[in-house]
mmCIF file of C-alpha atoms and ligand atoms in Angstrom:
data_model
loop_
_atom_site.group_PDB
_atom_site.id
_atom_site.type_symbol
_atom_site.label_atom_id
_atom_site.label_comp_id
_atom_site.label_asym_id
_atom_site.label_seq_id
_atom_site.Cartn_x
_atom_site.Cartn_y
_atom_site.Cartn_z
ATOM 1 C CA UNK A 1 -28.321 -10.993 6.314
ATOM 2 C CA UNK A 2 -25.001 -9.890 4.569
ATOM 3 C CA UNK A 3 -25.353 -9.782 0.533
ATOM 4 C CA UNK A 4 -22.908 -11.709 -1.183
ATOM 5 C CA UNK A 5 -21.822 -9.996 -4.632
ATOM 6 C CA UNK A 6 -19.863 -10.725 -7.520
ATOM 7 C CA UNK A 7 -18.726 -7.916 -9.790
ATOM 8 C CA UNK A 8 -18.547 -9.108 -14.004
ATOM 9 C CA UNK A 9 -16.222 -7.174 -15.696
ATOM 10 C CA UNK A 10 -13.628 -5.018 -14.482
ATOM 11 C CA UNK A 11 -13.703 -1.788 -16.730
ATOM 12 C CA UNK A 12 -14.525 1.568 -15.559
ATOM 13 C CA UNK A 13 -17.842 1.116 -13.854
ATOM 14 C CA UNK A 14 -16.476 -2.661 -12.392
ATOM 15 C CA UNK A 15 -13.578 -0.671 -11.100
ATOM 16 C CA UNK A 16 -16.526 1.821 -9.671
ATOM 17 C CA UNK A 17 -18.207 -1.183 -8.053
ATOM 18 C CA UNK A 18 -15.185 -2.782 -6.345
ATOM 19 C CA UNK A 19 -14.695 0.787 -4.612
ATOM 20 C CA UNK A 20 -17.993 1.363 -4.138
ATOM 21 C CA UNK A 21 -18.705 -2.059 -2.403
ATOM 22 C CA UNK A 22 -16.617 -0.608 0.534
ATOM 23 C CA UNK A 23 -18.481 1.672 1.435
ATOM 24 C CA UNK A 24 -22.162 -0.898 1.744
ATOM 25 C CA UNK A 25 -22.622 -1.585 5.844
ATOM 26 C CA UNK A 26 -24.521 -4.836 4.148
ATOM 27 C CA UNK A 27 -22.680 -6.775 1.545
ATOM 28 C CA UNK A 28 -19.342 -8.391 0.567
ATOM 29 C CA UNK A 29 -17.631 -8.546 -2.569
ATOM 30 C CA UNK A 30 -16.969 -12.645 -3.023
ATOM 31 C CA UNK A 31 -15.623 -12.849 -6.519
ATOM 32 C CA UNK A 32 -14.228 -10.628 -9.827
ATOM 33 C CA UNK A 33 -15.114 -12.098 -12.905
ATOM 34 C CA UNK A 34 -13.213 -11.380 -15.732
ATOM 35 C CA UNK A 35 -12.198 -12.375 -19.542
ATOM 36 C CA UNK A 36 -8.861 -11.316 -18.700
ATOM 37 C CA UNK A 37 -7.892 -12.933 -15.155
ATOM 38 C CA UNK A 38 -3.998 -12.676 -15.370
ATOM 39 C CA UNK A 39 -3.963 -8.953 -16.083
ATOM 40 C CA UNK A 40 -6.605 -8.286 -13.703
ATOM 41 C CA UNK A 41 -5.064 -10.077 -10.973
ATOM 42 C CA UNK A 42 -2.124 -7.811 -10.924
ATOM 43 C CA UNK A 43 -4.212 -4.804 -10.716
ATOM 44 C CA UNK A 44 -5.971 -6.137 -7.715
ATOM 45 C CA UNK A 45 -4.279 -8.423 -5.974
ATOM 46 C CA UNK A 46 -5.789 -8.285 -3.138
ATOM 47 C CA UNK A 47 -9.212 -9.178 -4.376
ATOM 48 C CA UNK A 48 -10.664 -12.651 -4.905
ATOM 49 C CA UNK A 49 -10.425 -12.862 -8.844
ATOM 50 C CA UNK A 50 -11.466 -15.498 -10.944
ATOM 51 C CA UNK A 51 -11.811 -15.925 -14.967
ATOM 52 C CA UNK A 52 -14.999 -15.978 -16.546
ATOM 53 C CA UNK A 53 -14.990 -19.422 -17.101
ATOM 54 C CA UNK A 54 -14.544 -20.515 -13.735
ATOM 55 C CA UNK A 55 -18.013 -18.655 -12.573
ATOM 56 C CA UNK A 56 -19.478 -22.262 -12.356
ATOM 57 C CA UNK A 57 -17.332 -23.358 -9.714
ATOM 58 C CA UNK A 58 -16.906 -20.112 -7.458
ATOM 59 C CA UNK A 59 -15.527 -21.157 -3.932
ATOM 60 C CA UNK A 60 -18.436 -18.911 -2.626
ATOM 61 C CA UNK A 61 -21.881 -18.578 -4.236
ATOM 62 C CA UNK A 62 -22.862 -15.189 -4.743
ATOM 63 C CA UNK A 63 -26.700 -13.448 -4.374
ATOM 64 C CA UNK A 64 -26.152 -11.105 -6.550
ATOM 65 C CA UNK A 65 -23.969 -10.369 -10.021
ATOM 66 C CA UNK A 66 -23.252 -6.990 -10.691
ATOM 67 C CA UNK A 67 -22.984 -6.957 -14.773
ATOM 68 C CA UNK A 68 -20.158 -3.957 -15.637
ATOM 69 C CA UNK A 69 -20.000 -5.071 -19.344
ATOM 70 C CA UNK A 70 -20.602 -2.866 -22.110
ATOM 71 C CA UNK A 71 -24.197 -2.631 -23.070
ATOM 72 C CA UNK A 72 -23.889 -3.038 -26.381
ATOM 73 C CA UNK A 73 -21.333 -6.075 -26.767
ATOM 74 C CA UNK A 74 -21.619 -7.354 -23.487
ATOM 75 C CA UNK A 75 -24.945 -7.060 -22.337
ATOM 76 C CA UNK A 76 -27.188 -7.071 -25.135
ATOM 77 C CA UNK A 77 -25.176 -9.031 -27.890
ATOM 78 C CA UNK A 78 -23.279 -11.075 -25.266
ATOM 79 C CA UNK A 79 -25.612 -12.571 -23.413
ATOM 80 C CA UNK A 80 -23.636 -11.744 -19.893
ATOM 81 C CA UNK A 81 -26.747 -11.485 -18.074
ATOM 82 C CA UNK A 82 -28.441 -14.435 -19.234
ATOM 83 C CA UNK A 83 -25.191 -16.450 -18.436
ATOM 84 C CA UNK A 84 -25.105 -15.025 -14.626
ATOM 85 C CA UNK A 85 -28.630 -15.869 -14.009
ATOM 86 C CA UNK A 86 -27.754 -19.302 -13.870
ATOM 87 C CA UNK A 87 -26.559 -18.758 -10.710
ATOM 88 C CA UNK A 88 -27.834 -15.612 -9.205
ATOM 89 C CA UNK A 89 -29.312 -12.363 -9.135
ATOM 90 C CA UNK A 90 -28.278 -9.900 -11.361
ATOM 91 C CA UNK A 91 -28.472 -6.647 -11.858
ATOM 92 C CA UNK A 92 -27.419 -3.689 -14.641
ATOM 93 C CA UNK A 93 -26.966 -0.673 -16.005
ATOM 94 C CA UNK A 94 -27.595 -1.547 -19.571
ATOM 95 C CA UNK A 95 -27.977 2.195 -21.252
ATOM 96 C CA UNK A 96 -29.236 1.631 -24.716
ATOM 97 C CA UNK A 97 -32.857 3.483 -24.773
ATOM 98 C CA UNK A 98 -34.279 1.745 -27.859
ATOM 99 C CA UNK A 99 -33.758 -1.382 -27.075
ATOM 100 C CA UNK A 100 -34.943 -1.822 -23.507
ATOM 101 C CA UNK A 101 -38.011 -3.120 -24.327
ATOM 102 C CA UNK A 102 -36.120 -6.280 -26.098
ATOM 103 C CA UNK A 103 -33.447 -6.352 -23.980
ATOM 104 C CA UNK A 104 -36.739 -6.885 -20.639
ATOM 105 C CA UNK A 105 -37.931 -9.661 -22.886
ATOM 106 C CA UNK A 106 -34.637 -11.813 -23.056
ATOM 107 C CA UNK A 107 -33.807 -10.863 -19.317
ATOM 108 C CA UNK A 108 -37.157 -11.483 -18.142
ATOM 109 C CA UNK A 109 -37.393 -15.401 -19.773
ATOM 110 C CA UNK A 110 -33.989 -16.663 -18.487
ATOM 111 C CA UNK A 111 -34.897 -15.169 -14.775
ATOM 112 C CA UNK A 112 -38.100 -16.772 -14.728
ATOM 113 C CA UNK A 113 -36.997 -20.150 -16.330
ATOM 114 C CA UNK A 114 -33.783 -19.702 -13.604
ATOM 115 C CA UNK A 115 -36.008 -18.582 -10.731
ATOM 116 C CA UNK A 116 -33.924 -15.525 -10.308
ATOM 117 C CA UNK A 117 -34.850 -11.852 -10.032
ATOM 118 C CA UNK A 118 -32.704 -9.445 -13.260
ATOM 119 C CA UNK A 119 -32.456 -5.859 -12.580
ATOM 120 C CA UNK A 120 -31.757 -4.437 -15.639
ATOM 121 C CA UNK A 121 -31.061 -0.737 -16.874
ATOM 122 C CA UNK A 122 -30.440 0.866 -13.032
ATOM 123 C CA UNK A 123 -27.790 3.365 -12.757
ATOM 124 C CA UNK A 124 -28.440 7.342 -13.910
ATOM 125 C CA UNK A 125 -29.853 7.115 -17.047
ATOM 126 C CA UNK A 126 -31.393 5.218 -17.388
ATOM 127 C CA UNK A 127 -32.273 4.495 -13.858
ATOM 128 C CA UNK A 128 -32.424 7.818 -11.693
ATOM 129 C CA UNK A 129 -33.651 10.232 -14.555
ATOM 130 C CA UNK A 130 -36.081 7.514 -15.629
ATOM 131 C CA UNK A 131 -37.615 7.540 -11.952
ATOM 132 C CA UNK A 132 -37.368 11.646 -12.251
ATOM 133 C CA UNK A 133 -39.509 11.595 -15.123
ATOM 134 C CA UNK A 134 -41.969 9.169 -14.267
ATOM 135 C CA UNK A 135 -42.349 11.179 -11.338
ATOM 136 C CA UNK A 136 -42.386 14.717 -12.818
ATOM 137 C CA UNK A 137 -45.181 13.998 -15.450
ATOM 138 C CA UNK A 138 -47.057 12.032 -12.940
ATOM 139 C CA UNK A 139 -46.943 15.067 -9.912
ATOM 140 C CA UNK A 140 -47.553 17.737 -13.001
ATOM 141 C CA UNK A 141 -50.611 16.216 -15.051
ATOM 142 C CA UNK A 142 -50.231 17.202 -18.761
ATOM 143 C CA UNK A 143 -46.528 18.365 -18.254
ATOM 144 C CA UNK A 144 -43.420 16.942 -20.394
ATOM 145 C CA UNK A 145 -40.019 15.992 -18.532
ATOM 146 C CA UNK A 146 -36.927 16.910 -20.323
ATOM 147 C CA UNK A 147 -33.325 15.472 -19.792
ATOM 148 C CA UNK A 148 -30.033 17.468 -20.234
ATOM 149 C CA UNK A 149 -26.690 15.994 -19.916
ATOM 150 C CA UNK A 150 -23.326 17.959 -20.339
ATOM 151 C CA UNK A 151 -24.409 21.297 -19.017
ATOM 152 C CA UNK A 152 -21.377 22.683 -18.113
ATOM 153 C CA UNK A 153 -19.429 24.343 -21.069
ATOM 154 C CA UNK A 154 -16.737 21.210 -20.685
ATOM 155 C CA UNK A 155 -19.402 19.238 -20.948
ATOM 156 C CA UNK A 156 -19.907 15.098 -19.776
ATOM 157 C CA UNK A 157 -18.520 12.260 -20.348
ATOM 158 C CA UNK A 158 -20.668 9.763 -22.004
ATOM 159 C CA UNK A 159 -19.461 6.130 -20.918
ATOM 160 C CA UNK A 160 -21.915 4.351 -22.980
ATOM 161 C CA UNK A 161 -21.499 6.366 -25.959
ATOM 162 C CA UNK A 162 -17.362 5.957 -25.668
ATOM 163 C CA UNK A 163 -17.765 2.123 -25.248
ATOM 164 C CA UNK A 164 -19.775 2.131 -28.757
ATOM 165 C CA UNK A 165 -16.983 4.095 -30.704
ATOM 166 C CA UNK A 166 -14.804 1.357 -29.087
ATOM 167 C CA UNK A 167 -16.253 -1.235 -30.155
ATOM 168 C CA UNK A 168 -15.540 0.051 -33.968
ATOM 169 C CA UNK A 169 -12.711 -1.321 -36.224
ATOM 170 C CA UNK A 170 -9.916 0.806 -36.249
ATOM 171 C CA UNK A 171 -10.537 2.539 -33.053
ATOM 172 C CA UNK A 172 -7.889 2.260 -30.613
ATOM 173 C CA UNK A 173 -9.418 4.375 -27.786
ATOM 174 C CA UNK A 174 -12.072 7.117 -28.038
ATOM 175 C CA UNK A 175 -13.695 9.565 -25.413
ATOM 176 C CA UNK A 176 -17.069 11.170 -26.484
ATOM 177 C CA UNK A 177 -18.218 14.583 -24.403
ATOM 178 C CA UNK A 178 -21.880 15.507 -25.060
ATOM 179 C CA UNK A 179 -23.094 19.089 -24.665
ATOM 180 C CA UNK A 180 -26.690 20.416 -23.643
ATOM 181 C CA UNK A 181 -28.157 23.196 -25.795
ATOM 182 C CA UNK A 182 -28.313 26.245 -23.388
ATOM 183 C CA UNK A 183 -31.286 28.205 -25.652
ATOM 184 C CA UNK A 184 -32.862 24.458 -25.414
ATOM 185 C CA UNK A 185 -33.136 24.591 -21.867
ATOM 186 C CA UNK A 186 -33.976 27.732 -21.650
ATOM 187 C CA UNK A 187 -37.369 27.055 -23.751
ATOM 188 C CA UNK A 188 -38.155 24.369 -22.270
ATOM 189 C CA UNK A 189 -38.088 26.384 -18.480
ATOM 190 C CA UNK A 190 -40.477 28.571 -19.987
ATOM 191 C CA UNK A 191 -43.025 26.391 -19.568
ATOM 192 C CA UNK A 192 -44.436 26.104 -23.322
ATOM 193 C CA UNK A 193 -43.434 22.102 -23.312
ATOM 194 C CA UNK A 194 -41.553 22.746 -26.776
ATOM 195 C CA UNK A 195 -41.260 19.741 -29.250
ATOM 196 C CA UNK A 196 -37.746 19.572 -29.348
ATOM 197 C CA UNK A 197 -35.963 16.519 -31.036
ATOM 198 C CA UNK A 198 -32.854 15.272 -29.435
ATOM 199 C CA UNK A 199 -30.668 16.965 -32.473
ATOM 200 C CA UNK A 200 -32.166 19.977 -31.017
ATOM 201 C CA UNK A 201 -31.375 19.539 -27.212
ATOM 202 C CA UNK A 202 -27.460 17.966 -27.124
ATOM 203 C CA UNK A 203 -24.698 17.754 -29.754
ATOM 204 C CA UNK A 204 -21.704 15.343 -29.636
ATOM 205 C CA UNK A 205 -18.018 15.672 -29.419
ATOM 206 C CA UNK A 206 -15.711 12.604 -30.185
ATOM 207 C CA UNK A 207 -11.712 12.324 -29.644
ATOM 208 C CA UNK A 208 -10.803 9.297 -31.281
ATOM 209 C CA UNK A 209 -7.094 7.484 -31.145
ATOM 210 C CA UNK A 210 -6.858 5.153 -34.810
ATOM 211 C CA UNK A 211 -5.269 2.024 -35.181
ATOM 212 C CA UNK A 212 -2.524 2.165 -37.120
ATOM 213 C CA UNK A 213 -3.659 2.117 -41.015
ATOM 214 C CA UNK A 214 -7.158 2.885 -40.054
ATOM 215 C CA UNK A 215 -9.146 5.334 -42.419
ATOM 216 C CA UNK A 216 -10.385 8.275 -40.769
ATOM 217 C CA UNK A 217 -12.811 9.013 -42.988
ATOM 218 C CA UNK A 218 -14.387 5.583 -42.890
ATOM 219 C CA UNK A 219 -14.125 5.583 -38.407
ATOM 220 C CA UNK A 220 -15.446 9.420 -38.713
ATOM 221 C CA UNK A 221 -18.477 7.698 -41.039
ATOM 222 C CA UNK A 222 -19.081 4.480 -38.817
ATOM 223 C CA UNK A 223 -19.463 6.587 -35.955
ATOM 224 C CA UNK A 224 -21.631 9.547 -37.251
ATOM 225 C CA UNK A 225 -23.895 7.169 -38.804
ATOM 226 C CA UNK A 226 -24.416 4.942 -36.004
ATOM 227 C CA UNK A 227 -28.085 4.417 -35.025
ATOM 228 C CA UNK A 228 -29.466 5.587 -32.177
ATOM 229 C CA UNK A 229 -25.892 6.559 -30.325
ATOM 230 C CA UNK A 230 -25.113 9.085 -33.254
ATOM 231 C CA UNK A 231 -27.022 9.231 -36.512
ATOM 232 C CA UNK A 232 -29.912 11.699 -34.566
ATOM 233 C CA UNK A 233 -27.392 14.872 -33.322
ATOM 234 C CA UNK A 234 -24.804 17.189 -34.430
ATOM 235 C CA UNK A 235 -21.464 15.372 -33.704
ATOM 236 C CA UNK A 236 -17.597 16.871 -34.405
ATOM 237 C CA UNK A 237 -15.661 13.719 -34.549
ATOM 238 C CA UNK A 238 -11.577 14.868 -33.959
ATOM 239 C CA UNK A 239 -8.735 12.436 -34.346
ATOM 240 C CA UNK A 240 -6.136 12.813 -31.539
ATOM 241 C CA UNK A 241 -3.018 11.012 -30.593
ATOM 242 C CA UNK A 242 -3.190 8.636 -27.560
ATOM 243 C CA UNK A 243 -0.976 11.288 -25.765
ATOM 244 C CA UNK A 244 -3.177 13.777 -26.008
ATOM 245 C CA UNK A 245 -6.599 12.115 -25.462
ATOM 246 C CA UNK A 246 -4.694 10.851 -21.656
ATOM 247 C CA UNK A 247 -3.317 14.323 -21.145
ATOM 248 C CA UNK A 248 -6.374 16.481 -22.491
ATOM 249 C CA UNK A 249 -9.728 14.447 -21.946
ATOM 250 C CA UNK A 250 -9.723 11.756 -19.193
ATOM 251 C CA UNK A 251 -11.690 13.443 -16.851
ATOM 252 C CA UNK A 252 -14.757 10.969 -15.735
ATOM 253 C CA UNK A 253 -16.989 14.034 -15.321
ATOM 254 C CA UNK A 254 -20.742 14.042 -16.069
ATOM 255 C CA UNK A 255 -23.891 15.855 -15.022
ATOM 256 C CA UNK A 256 -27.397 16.641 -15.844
ATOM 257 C CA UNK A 257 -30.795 17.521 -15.044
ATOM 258 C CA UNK A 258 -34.582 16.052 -15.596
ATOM 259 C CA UNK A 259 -36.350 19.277 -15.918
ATOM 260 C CA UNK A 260 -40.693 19.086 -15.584
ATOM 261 C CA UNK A 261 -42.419 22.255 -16.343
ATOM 262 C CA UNK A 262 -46.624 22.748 -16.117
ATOM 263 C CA UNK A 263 -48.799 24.524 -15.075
ATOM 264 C CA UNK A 264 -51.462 23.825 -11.663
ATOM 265 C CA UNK A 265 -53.984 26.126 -12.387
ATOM 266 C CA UNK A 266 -53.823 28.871 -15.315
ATOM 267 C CA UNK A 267 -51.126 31.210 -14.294
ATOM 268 C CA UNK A 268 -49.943 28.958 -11.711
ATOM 269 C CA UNK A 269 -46.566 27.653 -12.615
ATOM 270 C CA UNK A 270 -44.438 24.447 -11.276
ATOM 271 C CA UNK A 271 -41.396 23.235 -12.104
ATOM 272 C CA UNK A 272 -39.307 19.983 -10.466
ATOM 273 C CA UNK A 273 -36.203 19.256 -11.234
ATOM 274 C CA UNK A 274 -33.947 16.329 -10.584
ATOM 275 C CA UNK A 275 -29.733 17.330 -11.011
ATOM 276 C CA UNK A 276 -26.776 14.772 -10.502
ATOM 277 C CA UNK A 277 -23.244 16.176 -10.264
ATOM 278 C CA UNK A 278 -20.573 13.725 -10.662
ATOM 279 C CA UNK A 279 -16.979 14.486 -10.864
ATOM 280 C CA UNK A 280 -16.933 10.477 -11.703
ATOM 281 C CA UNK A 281 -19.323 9.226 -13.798
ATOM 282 C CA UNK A 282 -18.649 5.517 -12.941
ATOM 283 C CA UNK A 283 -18.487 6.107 -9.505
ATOM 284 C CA UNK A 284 -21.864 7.692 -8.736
ATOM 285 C CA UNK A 285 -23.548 5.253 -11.399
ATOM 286 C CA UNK A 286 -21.225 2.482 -8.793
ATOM 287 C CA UNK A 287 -23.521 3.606 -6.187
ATOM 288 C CA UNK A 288 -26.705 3.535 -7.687
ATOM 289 C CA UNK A 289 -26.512 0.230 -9.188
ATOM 290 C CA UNK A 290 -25.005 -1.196 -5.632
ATOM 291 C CA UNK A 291 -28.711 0.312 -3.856
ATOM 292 C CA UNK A 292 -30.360 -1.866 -6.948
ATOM 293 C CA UNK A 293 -28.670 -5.034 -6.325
ATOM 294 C CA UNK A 294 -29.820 -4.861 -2.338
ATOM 295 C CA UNK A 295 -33.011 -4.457 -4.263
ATOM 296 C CA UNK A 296 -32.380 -7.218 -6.127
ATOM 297 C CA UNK A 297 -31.793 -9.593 -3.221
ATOM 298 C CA UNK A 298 -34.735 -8.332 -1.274
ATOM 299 C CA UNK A 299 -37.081 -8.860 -4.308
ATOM 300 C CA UNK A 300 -35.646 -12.340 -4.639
ATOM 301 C CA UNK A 301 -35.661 -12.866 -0.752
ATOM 302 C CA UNK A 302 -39.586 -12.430 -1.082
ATOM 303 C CA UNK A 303 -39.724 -15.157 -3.755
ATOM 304 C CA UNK A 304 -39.931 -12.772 -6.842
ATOM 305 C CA UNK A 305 -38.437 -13.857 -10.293
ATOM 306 C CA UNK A 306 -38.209 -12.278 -13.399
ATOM 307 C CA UNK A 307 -37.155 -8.552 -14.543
ATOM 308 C CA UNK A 308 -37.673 -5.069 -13.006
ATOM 309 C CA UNK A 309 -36.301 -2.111 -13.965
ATOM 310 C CA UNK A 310 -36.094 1.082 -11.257
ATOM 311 C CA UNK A 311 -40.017 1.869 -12.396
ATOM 312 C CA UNK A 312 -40.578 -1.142 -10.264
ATOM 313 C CA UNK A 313 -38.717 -1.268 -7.266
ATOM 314 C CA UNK A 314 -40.302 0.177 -3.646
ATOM 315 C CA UNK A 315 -37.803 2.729 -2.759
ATOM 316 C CA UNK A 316 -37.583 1.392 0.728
ATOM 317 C CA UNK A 317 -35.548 -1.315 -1.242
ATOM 318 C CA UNK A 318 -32.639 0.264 -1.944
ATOM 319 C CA UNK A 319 -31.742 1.494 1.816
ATOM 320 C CA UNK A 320 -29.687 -0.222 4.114
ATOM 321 C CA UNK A 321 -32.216 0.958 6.979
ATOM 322 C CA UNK A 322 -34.952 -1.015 8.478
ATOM 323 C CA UNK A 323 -38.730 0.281 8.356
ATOM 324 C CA UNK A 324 -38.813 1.717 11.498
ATOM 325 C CA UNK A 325 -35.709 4.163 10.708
ATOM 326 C CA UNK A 326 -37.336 5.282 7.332
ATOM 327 C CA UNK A 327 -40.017 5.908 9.184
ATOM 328 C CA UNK A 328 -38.579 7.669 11.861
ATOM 329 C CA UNK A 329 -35.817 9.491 10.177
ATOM 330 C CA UNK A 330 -36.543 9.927 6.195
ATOM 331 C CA UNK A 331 -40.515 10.510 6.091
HETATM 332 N N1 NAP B 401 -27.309 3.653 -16.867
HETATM 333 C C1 NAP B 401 -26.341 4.524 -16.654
HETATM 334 O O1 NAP B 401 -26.569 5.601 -16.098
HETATM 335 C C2 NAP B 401 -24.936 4.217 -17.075
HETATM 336 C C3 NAP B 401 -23.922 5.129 -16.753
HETATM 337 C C4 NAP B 401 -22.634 4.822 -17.127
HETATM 338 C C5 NAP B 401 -22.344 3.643 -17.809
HETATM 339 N N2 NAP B 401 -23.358 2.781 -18.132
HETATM 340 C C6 NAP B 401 -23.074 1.516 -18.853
HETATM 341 O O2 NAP B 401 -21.951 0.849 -18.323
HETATM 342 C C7 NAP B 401 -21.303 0.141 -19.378
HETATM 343 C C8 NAP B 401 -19.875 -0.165 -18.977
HETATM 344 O O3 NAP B 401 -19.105 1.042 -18.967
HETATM 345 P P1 NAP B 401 -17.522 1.035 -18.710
HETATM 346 O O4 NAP B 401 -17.075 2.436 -18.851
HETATM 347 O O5 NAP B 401 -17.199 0.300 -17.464
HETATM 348 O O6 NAP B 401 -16.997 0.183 -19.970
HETATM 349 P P2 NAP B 401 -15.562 -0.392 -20.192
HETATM 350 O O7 NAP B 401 -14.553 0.285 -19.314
HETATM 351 O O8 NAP B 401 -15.320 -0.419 -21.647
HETATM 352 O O9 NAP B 401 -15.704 -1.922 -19.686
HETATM 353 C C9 NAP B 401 -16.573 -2.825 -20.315
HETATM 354 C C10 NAP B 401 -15.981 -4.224 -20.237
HETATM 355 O O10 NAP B 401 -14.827 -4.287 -21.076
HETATM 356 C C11 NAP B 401 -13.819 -5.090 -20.495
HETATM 357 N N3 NAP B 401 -12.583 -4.299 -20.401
HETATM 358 C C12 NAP B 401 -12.365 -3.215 -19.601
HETATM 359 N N4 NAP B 401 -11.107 -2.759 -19.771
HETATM 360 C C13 NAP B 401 -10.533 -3.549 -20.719
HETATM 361 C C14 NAP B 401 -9.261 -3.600 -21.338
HETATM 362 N N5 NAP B 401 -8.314 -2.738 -20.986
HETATM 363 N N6 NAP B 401 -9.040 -4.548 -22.276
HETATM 364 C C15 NAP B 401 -9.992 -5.435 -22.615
HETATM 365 N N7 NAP B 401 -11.229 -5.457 -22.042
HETATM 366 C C16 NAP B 401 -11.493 -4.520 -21.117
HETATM 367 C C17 NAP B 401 -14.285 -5.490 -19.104
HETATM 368 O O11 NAP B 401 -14.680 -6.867 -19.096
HETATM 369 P P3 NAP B 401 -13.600 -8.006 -18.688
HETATM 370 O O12 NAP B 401 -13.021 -7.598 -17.358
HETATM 371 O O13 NAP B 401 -14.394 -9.264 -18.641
HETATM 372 O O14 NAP B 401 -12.575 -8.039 -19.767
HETATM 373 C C18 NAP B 401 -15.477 -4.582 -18.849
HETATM 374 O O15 NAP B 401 -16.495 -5.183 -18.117
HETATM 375 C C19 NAP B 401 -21.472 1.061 -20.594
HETATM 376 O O16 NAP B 401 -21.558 0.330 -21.781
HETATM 377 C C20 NAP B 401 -22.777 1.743 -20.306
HETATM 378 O O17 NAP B 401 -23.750 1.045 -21.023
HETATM 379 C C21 NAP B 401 -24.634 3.057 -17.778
#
């Protein structure tokens, strides 16, 4: 059975999902929703776009919602999840560590009351890396998993992080760039499980464009004391024209690694690691949140309801291939 999908939100990881869509041998993008329908409609043209009031009274009803809104305004103060469960699946990449716990609380009530099945937080990380280290302190008893991100001297390009300093008053546009700690790494390869803090492991580099009249001292404060996205690391917060932040920092680039280092037997070391490479950030996290929402549809196919995260979800879930070809080909 084809999976019908509708993508919310048409920023840089809707964008992601549009593209990404044709490429799935198993679903069919039925509807864009989005806040700003005129605009969008002359970007795509082509594409079935509706505003997001009219996601009531969609011509076709979808399976599955694929929520692209920011996690902080969008996802977790906006509500867009709870909305689209009215009338579908869902699933996310909501990125905001501390508050997935509260965040599986809200999503989990509406898709029970709604009969629907939410899958929240997919994408890399979380999502991939969360599976990485789930798996790497499970397979290495007593071992720690560490993530790096931005480890490459140009470092990555931290979507999440960019939306928050976006969100800010007098921010016109703002690209953050976060940067692993080589001698970090390097101690934590060793083997000796250091106690690092996150301070310790990245540091954080912001080009912001102002508004006009906007104090730079009071953006450079807002965004350095920002809990949880900032307050905890080293960041270098430079003002930039919008010239220069198109011309100089718009690459979508991003990698890291989930490194797990133990020991089997005294003297007996192991290490697993886990490394994505994207030259586009929004396009790779496109793809995993795409193999999520067939998960979505097969969980809710089986008469599930309520929220899962990647933690939860039977691999075999997120392929396109029946049984008998994971059996065959992928075991
Ligand atoms: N888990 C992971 O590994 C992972 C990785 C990457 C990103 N993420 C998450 O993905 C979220 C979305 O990232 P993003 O880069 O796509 O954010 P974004 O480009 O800022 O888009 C967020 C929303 O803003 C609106 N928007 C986009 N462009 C706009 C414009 N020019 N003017 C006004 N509104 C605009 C869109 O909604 P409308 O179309 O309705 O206006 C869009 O859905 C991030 O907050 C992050 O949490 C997670």
């Amino acid at each position: 059975m084809r999976i019908k999908v509708v993508v919310v939100g048409v920023g840089n990881i809707g964008r992601a999902v549009i593209t990404g869509l044709t490429k799935q041998p198993d679903m069919d993008l039925v509807a864009v929703l989005t806040r700003r329908p005129d605009e969008v409609r002359r970007q795509l043209a082509d594409l079935p776009v509706f505003g997001w009031d009219q996601r009531e009274s969609l011509p076709t009803k979808p399976d599955v919602a694929v929520l692209c809104g920011g996690s902080r305004k969008d996802l977790f103060d906006g509500l867009q999840g709870a909305e689209m469960l009215k009338l579908c699946h869902t699933v996310d990449s909501f990125d905001t560590h501390a508050r997935i716990p509260t965040y599986a609380q809200v999503m989990d009530l509406t898709a029970r009351t709604t009969g629907h099945v939410a899958v929240i937080s997919t994408g890399w990380d979380p999502g991939t890396f969360s599976l990485a280290r789930v798996y790497g302190s499970a397979f290495l008893a007593g071992a720690k998993s560490y993530a790096f991100y931005g480890i490459t001297p140009r470092g990555g390009l931290s979507m999440g992080h960019s939306d928050a300093i976006r969100t800010l008053p007098g921010v016109q546009d703002a690209r953050q760039l976060t940067h692993a700690n080589p001698k970090a790494m390097e101690q934590v390869r060793t083997g000796k499980n250091p106690d690092l803090k996150p301070g310790d492991m990245h540091w954080r580099e912001c080009f912001v464009v102002l508004k006009p009249g906007a104090d730079p001292e009071e953006v450079r404060t807002q965004i350095v004391t920002m809990p949880h996205y900032f307050e905890p690391y080293a960041t270098k917060v430079q003002f930039v024209s919008q010239e220069e932040l198109d011309r100089d920092h718009s690459g979508m680039q991003h990698d890291g690694v989930v490194i797990t280092v133990g020991e089997t037997a005294p003297g007996h070391r192991a290490v697993i690691e886990y490394r994505n490479v994207w030259d586009s950030n929004p396009e790779g996290t496109a793809g995993i949140m795409l193999a999520f929402a067939r998960a979505a549809h097969r969980l809710g196919s089986l008469n599930n309801s309520g929220v899962f995260t990647p933690l939860d979800i039977p691999p075999a879930f997120l392929s396109p291939h029946t049984k008998e070809k994971l059996l065959k080909n992928f075991m």
